[in-house]
mmCIF file of C-alpha atoms in Angstrom:
data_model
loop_
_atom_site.group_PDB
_atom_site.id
_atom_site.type_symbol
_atom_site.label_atom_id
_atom_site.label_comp_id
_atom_site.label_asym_id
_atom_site.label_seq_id
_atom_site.Cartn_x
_atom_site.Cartn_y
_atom_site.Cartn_z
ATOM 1 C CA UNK Z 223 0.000 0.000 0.000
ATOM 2 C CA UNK Z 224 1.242 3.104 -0.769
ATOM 3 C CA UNK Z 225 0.990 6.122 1.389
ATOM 4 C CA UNK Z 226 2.557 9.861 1.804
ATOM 5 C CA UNK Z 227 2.877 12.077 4.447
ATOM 6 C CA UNK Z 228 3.331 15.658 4.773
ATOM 7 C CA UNK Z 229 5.175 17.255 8.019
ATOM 8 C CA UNK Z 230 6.630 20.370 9.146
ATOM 9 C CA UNK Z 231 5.683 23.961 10.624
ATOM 10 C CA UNK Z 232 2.141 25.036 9.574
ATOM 11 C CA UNK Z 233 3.491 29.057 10.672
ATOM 12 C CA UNK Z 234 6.255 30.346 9.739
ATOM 13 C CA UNK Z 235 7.692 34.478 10.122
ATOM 14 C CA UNK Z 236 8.279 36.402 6.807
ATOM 15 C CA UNK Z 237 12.218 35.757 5.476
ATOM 16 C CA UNK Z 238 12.357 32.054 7.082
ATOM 17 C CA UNK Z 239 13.094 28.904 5.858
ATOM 18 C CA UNK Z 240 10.607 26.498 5.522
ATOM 19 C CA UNK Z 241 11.486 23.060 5.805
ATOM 20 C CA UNK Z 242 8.653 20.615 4.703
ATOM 21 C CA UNK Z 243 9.261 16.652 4.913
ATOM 22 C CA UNK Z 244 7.716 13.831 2.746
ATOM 23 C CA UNK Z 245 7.481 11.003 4.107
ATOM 24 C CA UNK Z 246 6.574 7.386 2.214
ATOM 25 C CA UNK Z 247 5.909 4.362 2.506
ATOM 26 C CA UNK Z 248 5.106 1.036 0.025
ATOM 27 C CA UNK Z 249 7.707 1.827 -3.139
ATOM 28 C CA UNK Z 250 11.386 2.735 -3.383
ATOM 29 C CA UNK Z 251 12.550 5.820 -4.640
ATOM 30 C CA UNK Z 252 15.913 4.486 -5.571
ATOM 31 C CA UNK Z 253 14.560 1.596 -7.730
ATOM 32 C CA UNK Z 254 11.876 1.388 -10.681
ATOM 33 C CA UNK Z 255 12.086 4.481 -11.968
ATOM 34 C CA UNK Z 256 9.894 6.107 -9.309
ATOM 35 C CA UNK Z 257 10.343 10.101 -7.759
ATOM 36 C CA UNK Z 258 8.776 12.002 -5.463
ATOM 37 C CA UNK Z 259 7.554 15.264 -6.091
ATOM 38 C CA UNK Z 260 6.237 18.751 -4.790
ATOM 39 C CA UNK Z 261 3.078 20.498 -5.608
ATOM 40 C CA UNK Z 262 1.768 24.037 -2.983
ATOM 41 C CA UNK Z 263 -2.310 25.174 -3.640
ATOM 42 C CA UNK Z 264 -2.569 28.691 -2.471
ATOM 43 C CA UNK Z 265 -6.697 28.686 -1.064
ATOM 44 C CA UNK Z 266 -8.524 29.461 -3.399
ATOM 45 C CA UNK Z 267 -6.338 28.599 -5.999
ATOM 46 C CA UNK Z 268 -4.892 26.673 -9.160
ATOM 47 C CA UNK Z 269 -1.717 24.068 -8.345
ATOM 48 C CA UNK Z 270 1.295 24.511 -8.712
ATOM 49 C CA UNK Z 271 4.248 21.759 -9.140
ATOM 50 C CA UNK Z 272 7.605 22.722 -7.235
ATOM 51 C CA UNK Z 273 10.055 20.180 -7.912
ATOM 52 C CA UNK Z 274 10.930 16.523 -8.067
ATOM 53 C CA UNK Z 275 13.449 14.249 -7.155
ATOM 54 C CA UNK Z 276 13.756 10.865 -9.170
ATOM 55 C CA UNK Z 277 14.884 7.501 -8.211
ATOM 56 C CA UNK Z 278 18.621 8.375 -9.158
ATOM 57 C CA UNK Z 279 19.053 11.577 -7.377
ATOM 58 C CA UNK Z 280 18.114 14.239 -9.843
ATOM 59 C CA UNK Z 281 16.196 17.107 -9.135
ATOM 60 C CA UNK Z 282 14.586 19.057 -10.970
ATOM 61 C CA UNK Z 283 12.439 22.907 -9.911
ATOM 62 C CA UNK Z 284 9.823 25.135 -11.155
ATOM 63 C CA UNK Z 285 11.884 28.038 -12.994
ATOM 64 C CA UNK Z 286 10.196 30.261 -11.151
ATOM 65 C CA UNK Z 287 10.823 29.121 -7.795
ATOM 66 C CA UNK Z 288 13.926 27.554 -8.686
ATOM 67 C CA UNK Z 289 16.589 30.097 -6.533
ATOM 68 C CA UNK Z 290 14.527 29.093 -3.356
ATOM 69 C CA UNK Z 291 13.969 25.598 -3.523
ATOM 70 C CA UNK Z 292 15.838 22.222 -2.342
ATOM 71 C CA UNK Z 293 15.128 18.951 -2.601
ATOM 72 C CA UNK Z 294 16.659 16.300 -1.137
ATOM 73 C CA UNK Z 295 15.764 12.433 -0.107
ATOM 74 C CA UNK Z 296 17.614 9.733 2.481
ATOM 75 C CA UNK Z 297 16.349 6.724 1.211
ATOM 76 C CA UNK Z 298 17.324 5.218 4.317
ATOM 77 C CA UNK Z 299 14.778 6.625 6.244
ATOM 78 C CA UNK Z 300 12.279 6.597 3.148
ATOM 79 C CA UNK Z 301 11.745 10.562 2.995
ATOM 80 C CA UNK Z 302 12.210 13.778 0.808
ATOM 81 C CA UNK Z 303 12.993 16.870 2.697
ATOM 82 C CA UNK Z 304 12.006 20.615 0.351
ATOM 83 C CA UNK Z 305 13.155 23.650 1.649
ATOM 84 C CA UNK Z 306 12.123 27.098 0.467
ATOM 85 C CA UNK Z 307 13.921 29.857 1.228
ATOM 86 C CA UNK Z 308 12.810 33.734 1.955
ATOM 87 C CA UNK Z 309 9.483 32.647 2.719
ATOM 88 C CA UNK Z 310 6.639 35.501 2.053
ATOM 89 C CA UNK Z 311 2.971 35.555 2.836
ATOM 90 C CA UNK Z 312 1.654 35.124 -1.000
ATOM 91 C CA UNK Z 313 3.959 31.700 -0.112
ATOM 92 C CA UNK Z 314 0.941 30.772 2.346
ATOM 93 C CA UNK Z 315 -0.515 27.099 1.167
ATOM 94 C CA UNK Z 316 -1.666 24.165 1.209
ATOM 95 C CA UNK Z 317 2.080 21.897 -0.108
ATOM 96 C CA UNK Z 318 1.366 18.478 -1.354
ATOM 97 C CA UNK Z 319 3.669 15.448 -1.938
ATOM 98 C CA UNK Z 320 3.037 12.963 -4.305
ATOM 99 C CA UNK Z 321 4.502 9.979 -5.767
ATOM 100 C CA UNK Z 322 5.843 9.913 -9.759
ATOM 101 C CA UNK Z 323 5.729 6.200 -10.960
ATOM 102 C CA UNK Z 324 8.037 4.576 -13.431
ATOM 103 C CA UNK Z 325 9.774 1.902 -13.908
ATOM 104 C CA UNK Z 326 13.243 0.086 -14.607
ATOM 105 C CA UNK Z 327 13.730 -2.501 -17.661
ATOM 106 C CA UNK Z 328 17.583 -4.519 -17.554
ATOM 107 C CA UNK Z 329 18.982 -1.081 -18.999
ATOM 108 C CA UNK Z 330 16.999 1.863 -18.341
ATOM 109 C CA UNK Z 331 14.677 3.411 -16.254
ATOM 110 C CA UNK Z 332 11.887 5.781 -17.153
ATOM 111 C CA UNK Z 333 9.337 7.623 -15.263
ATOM 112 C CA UNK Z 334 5.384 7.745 -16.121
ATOM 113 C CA UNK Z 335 5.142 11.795 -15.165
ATOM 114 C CA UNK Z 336 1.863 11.626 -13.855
ATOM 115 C CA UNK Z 337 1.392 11.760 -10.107
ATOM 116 C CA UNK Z 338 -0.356 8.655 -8.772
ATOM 117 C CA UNK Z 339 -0.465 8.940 -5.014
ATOM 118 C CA UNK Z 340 -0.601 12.515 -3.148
ATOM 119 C CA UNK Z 341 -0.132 12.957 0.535
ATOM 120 C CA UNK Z 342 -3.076 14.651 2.538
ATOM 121 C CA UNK Z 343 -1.502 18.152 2.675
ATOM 122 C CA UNK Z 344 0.323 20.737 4.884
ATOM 123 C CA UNK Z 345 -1.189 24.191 5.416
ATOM 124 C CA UNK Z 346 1.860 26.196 5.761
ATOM 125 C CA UNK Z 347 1.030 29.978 6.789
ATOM 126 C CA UNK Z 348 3.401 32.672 6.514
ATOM 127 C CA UNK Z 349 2.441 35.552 8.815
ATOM 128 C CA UNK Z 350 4.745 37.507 11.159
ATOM 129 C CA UNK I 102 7.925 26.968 -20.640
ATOM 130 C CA UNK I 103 4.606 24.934 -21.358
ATOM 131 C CA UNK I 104 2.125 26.237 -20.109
ATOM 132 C CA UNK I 105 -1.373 25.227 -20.089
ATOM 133 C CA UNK I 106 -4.578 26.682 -20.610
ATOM 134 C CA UNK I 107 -8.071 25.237 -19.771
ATOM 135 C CA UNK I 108 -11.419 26.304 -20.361
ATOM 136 C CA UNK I 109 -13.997 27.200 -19.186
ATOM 137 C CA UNK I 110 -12.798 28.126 -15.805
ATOM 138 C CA UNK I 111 -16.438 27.275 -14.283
ATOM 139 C CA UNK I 112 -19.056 24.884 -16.181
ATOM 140 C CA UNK I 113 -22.431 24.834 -14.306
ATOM 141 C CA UNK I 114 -23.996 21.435 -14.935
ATOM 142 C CA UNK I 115 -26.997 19.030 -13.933
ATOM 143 C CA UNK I 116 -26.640 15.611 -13.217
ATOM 144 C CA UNK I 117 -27.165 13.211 -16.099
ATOM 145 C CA UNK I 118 -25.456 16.062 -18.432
ATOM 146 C CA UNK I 119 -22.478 15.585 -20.654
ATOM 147 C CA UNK I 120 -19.710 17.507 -19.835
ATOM 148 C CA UNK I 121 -16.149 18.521 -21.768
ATOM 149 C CA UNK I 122 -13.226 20.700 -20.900
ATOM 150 C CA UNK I 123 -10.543 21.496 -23.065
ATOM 151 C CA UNK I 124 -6.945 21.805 -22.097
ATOM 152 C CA UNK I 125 -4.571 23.667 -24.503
ATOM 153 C CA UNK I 126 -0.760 23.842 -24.092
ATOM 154 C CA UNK I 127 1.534 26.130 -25.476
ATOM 155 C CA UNK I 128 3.832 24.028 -27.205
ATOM 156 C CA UNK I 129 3.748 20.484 -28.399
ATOM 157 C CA UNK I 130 3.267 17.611 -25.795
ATOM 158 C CA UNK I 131 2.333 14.266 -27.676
ATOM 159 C CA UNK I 132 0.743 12.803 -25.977
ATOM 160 C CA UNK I 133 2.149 13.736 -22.237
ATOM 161 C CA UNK I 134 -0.890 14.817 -20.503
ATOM 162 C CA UNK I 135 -2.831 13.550 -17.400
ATOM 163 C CA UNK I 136 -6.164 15.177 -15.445
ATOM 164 C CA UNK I 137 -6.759 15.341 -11.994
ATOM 165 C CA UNK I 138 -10.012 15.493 -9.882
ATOM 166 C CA UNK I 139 -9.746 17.824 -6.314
ATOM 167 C CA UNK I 140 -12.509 18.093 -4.025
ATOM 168 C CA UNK I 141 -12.765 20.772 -1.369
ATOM 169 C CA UNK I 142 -10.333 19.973 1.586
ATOM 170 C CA UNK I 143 -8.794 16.586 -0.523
ATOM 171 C CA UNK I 144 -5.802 16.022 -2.390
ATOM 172 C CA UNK I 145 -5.939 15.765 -6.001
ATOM 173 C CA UNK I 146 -6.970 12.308 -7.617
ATOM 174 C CA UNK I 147 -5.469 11.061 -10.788
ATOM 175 C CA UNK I 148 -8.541 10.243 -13.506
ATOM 176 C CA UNK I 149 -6.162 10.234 -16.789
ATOM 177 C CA UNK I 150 -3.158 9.689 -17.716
ATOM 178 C CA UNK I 151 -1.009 9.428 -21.259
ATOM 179 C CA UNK I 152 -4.341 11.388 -22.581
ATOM 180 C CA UNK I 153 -6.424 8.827 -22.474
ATOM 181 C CA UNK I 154 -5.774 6.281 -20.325
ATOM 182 C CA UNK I 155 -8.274 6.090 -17.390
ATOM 183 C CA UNK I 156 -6.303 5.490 -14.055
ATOM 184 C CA UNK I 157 -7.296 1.888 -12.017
ATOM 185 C CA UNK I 158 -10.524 2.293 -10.888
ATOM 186 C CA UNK I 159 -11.434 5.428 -12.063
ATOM 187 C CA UNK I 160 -15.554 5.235 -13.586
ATOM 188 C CA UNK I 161 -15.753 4.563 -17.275
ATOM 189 C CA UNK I 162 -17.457 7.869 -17.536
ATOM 190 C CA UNK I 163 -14.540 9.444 -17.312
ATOM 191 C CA UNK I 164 -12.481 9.966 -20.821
ATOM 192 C CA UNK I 165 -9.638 11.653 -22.925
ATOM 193 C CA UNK I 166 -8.716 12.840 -26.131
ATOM 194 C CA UNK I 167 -6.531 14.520 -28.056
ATOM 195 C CA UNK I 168 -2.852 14.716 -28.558
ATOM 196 C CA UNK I 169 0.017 17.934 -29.775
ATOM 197 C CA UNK I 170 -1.379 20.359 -28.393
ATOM 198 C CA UNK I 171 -5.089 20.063 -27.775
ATOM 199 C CA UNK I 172 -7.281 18.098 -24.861
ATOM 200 C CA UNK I 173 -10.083 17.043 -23.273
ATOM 201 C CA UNK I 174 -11.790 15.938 -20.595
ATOM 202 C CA UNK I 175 -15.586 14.427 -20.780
ATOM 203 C CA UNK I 176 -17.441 13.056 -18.182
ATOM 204 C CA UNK I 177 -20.750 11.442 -20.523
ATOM 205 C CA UNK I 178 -23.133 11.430 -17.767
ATOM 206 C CA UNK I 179 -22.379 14.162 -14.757
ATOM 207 C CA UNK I 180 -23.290 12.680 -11.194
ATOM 208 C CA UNK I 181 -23.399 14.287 -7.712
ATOM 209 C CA UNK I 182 -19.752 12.982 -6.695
ATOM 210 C CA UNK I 183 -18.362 14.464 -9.864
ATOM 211 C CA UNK I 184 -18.930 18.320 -8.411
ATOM 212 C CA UNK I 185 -15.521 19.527 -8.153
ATOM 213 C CA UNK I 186 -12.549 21.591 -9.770
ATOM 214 C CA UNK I 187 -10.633 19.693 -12.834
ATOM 215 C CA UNK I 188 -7.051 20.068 -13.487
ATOM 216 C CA UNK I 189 -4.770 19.363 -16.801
ATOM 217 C CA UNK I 190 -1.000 18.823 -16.440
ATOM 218 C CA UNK I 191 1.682 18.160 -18.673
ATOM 219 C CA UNK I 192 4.577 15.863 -18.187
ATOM 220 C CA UNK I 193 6.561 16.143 -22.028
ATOM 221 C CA UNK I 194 9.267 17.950 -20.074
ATOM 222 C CA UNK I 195 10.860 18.017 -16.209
ATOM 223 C CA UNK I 196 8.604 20.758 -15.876
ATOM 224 C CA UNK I 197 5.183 19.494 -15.038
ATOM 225 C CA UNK I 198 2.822 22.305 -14.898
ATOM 226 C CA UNK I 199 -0.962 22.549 -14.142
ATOM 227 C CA UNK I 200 -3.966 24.239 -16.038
ATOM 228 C CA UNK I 201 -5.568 26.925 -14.095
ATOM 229 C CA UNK I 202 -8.683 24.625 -13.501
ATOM 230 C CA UNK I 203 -12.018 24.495 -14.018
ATOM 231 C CA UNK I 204 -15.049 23.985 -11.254
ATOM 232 C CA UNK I 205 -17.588 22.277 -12.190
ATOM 233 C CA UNK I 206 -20.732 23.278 -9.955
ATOM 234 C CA UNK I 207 -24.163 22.719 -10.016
ATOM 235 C CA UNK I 208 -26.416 24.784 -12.682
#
Protein backbone atom coordinates (compact mmCIF):
# COMPACT_ATOMS: atom_id res chain seq x y z
CA UNK A 1 0.00 0.00 0.00
CA UNK A 2 1.24 3.10 -0.77
CA UNK A 3 0.99 6.12 1.39
CA UNK A 4 2.56 9.86 1.80
CA UNK A 5 2.88 12.08 4.45
CA UNK A 6 3.33 15.66 4.77
CA UNK A 7 5.18 17.26 8.02
CA UNK A 8 6.63 20.37 9.15
CA UNK A 9 5.68 23.96 10.62
CA UNK A 10 2.14 25.04 9.57
CA UNK A 11 3.49 29.06 10.67
CA UNK A 12 6.26 30.35 9.74
CA UNK A 13 7.69 34.48 10.12
CA UNK A 14 8.28 36.40 6.81
CA UNK A 15 12.22 35.76 5.48
CA UNK A 16 12.36 32.05 7.08
CA UNK A 17 13.09 28.90 5.86
CA UNK A 18 10.61 26.50 5.52
CA UNK A 19 11.49 23.06 5.80
CA UNK A 20 8.65 20.62 4.70
CA UNK A 21 9.26 16.65 4.91
CA UNK A 22 7.72 13.83 2.75
CA UNK A 23 7.48 11.00 4.11
CA UNK A 24 6.57 7.39 2.21
CA UNK A 25 5.91 4.36 2.51
CA UNK A 26 5.11 1.04 0.02
CA UNK A 27 7.71 1.83 -3.14
CA UNK A 28 11.39 2.73 -3.38
CA UNK A 29 12.55 5.82 -4.64
CA UNK A 30 15.91 4.49 -5.57
CA UNK A 31 14.56 1.60 -7.73
CA UNK A 32 11.88 1.39 -10.68
CA UNK A 33 12.09 4.48 -11.97
CA UNK A 34 9.89 6.11 -9.31
CA UNK A 35 10.34 10.10 -7.76
CA UNK A 36 8.78 12.00 -5.46
CA UNK A 37 7.55 15.26 -6.09
CA UNK A 38 6.24 18.75 -4.79
CA UNK A 39 3.08 20.50 -5.61
CA UNK A 40 1.77 24.04 -2.98
CA UNK A 41 -2.31 25.17 -3.64
CA UNK A 42 -2.57 28.69 -2.47
CA UNK A 43 -6.70 28.69 -1.06
CA UNK A 44 -8.52 29.46 -3.40
CA UNK A 45 -6.34 28.60 -6.00
CA UNK A 46 -4.89 26.67 -9.16
CA UNK A 47 -1.72 24.07 -8.35
CA UNK A 48 1.29 24.51 -8.71
CA UNK A 49 4.25 21.76 -9.14
CA UNK A 50 7.60 22.72 -7.23
CA UNK A 51 10.06 20.18 -7.91
CA UNK A 52 10.93 16.52 -8.07
CA UNK A 53 13.45 14.25 -7.16
CA UNK A 54 13.76 10.87 -9.17
CA UNK A 55 14.88 7.50 -8.21
CA UNK A 56 18.62 8.37 -9.16
CA UNK A 57 19.05 11.58 -7.38
CA UNK A 58 18.11 14.24 -9.84
CA UNK A 59 16.20 17.11 -9.14
CA UNK A 60 14.59 19.06 -10.97
CA UNK A 61 12.44 22.91 -9.91
CA UNK A 62 9.82 25.13 -11.15
CA UNK A 63 11.88 28.04 -12.99
CA UNK A 64 10.20 30.26 -11.15
CA UNK A 65 10.82 29.12 -7.79
CA UNK A 66 13.93 27.55 -8.69
CA UNK A 67 16.59 30.10 -6.53
CA UNK A 68 14.53 29.09 -3.36
CA UNK A 69 13.97 25.60 -3.52
CA UNK A 70 15.84 22.22 -2.34
CA UNK A 71 15.13 18.95 -2.60
CA UNK A 72 16.66 16.30 -1.14
CA UNK A 73 15.76 12.43 -0.11
CA UNK A 74 17.61 9.73 2.48
CA UNK A 75 16.35 6.72 1.21
CA UNK A 76 17.32 5.22 4.32
CA UNK A 77 14.78 6.62 6.24
CA UNK A 78 12.28 6.60 3.15
CA UNK A 79 11.74 10.56 2.99
CA UNK A 80 12.21 13.78 0.81
CA UNK A 81 12.99 16.87 2.70
CA UNK A 82 12.01 20.61 0.35
CA UNK A 83 13.15 23.65 1.65
CA UNK A 84 12.12 27.10 0.47
CA UNK A 85 13.92 29.86 1.23
CA UNK A 86 12.81 33.73 1.96
CA UNK A 87 9.48 32.65 2.72
CA UNK A 88 6.64 35.50 2.05
CA UNK A 89 2.97 35.56 2.84
CA UNK A 90 1.65 35.12 -1.00
CA UNK A 91 3.96 31.70 -0.11
CA UNK A 92 0.94 30.77 2.35
CA UNK A 93 -0.52 27.10 1.17
CA UNK A 94 -1.67 24.16 1.21
CA UNK A 95 2.08 21.90 -0.11
CA UNK A 96 1.37 18.48 -1.35
CA UNK A 97 3.67 15.45 -1.94
CA UNK A 98 3.04 12.96 -4.31
CA UNK A 99 4.50 9.98 -5.77
CA UNK A 100 5.84 9.91 -9.76
CA UNK A 101 5.73 6.20 -10.96
CA UNK A 102 8.04 4.58 -13.43
CA UNK A 103 9.77 1.90 -13.91
CA UNK A 104 13.24 0.09 -14.61
CA UNK A 105 13.73 -2.50 -17.66
CA UNK A 106 17.58 -4.52 -17.55
CA UNK A 107 18.98 -1.08 -19.00
CA UNK A 108 17.00 1.86 -18.34
CA UNK A 109 14.68 3.41 -16.25
CA UNK A 110 11.89 5.78 -17.15
CA UNK A 111 9.34 7.62 -15.26
CA UNK A 112 5.38 7.75 -16.12
CA UNK A 113 5.14 11.80 -15.16
CA UNK A 114 1.86 11.63 -13.85
CA UNK A 115 1.39 11.76 -10.11
CA UNK A 116 -0.36 8.65 -8.77
CA UNK A 117 -0.46 8.94 -5.01
CA UNK A 118 -0.60 12.51 -3.15
CA UNK A 119 -0.13 12.96 0.54
CA UNK A 120 -3.08 14.65 2.54
CA UNK A 121 -1.50 18.15 2.68
CA UNK A 122 0.32 20.74 4.88
CA UNK A 123 -1.19 24.19 5.42
CA UNK A 124 1.86 26.20 5.76
CA UNK A 125 1.03 29.98 6.79
CA UNK A 126 3.40 32.67 6.51
CA UNK A 127 2.44 35.55 8.81
CA UNK A 128 4.75 37.51 11.16
CA UNK B 1 7.93 26.97 -20.64
CA UNK B 2 4.61 24.93 -21.36
CA UNK B 3 2.12 26.24 -20.11
CA UNK B 4 -1.37 25.23 -20.09
CA UNK B 5 -4.58 26.68 -20.61
CA UNK B 6 -8.07 25.24 -19.77
CA UNK B 7 -11.42 26.30 -20.36
CA UNK B 8 -14.00 27.20 -19.19
CA UNK B 9 -12.80 28.13 -15.81
CA UNK B 10 -16.44 27.28 -14.28
CA UNK B 11 -19.06 24.88 -16.18
CA UNK B 12 -22.43 24.83 -14.31
CA UNK B 13 -24.00 21.43 -14.94
CA UNK B 14 -27.00 19.03 -13.93
CA UNK B 15 -26.64 15.61 -13.22
CA UNK B 16 -27.17 13.21 -16.10
CA UNK B 17 -25.46 16.06 -18.43
CA UNK B 18 -22.48 15.58 -20.65
CA UNK B 19 -19.71 17.51 -19.83
CA UNK B 20 -16.15 18.52 -21.77
CA UNK B 21 -13.23 20.70 -20.90
CA UNK B 22 -10.54 21.50 -23.07
CA UNK B 23 -6.95 21.81 -22.10
CA UNK B 24 -4.57 23.67 -24.50
CA UNK B 25 -0.76 23.84 -24.09
CA UNK B 26 1.53 26.13 -25.48
CA UNK B 27 3.83 24.03 -27.20
CA UNK B 28 3.75 20.48 -28.40
CA UNK B 29 3.27 17.61 -25.80
CA UNK B 30 2.33 14.27 -27.68
CA UNK B 31 0.74 12.80 -25.98
CA UNK B 32 2.15 13.74 -22.24
CA UNK B 33 -0.89 14.82 -20.50
CA UNK B 34 -2.83 13.55 -17.40
CA UNK B 35 -6.16 15.18 -15.45
CA UNK B 36 -6.76 15.34 -11.99
CA UNK B 37 -10.01 15.49 -9.88
CA UNK B 38 -9.75 17.82 -6.31
CA UNK B 39 -12.51 18.09 -4.03
CA UNK B 40 -12.76 20.77 -1.37
CA UNK B 41 -10.33 19.97 1.59
CA UNK B 42 -8.79 16.59 -0.52
CA UNK B 43 -5.80 16.02 -2.39
CA UNK B 44 -5.94 15.76 -6.00
CA UNK B 45 -6.97 12.31 -7.62
CA UNK B 46 -5.47 11.06 -10.79
CA UNK B 47 -8.54 10.24 -13.51
CA UNK B 48 -6.16 10.23 -16.79
CA UNK B 49 -3.16 9.69 -17.72
CA UNK B 50 -1.01 9.43 -21.26
CA UNK B 51 -4.34 11.39 -22.58
CA UNK B 52 -6.42 8.83 -22.47
CA UNK B 53 -5.77 6.28 -20.32
CA UNK B 54 -8.27 6.09 -17.39
CA UNK B 55 -6.30 5.49 -14.05
CA UNK B 56 -7.30 1.89 -12.02
CA UNK B 57 -10.52 2.29 -10.89
CA UNK B 58 -11.43 5.43 -12.06
CA UNK B 59 -15.55 5.24 -13.59
CA UNK B 60 -15.75 4.56 -17.28
CA UNK B 61 -17.46 7.87 -17.54
CA UNK B 62 -14.54 9.44 -17.31
CA UNK B 63 -12.48 9.97 -20.82
CA UNK B 64 -9.64 11.65 -22.93
CA UNK B 65 -8.72 12.84 -26.13
CA UNK B 66 -6.53 14.52 -28.06
CA UNK B 67 -2.85 14.72 -28.56
CA UNK B 68 0.02 17.93 -29.78
CA UNK B 69 -1.38 20.36 -28.39
CA UNK B 70 -5.09 20.06 -27.77
CA UNK B 71 -7.28 18.10 -24.86
CA UNK B 72 -10.08 17.04 -23.27
CA UNK B 73 -11.79 15.94 -20.59
CA UNK B 74 -15.59 14.43 -20.78
CA UNK B 75 -17.44 13.06 -18.18
CA UNK B 76 -20.75 11.44 -20.52
CA UNK B 77 -23.13 11.43 -17.77
CA UNK B 78 -22.38 14.16 -14.76
CA UNK B 79 -23.29 12.68 -11.19
CA UNK B 80 -23.40 14.29 -7.71
CA UNK B 81 -19.75 12.98 -6.69
CA UNK B 82 -18.36 14.46 -9.86
CA UNK B 83 -18.93 18.32 -8.41
CA UNK B 84 -15.52 19.53 -8.15
CA UNK B 85 -12.55 21.59 -9.77
CA UNK B 86 -10.63 19.69 -12.83
CA UNK B 87 -7.05 20.07 -13.49
CA UNK B 88 -4.77 19.36 -16.80
CA UNK B 89 -1.00 18.82 -16.44
CA UNK B 90 1.68 18.16 -18.67
CA UNK B 91 4.58 15.86 -18.19
CA UNK B 92 6.56 16.14 -22.03
CA UNK B 93 9.27 17.95 -20.07
CA UNK B 94 10.86 18.02 -16.21
CA UNK B 95 8.60 20.76 -15.88
CA UNK B 96 5.18 19.49 -15.04
CA UNK B 97 2.82 22.31 -14.90
CA UNK B 98 -0.96 22.55 -14.14
CA UNK B 99 -3.97 24.24 -16.04
CA UNK B 100 -5.57 26.92 -14.10
CA UNK B 101 -8.68 24.62 -13.50
CA UNK B 102 -12.02 24.50 -14.02
CA UNK B 103 -15.05 23.98 -11.25
CA UNK B 104 -17.59 22.28 -12.19
CA UNK B 105 -20.73 23.28 -9.96
CA UNK B 106 -24.16 22.72 -10.02
CA UNK B 107 -26.42 24.78 -12.68
Amino acid sequence: QVTLRESGPALVNPRQTLTLTCTYSGFSLNADGMSVTWVRQPPGKALEWLAHIDWDGDQYYNPSLKTRLTISRDTSKSQVVLTMTNMDPVDTATYYCARIPGQCSPSICSSFGYFDFWGQGTLVTVSS
Amino acid sequence: DIQMTQSPSTLSASVGDRVTITCRASHYISDWLAWYQQKPGQAPKVLIYDASTLHSGVPSRFSGSGSGTEFTLTISSLQPDDFATYYCQQFNTYSKFFGQGTKVEVK
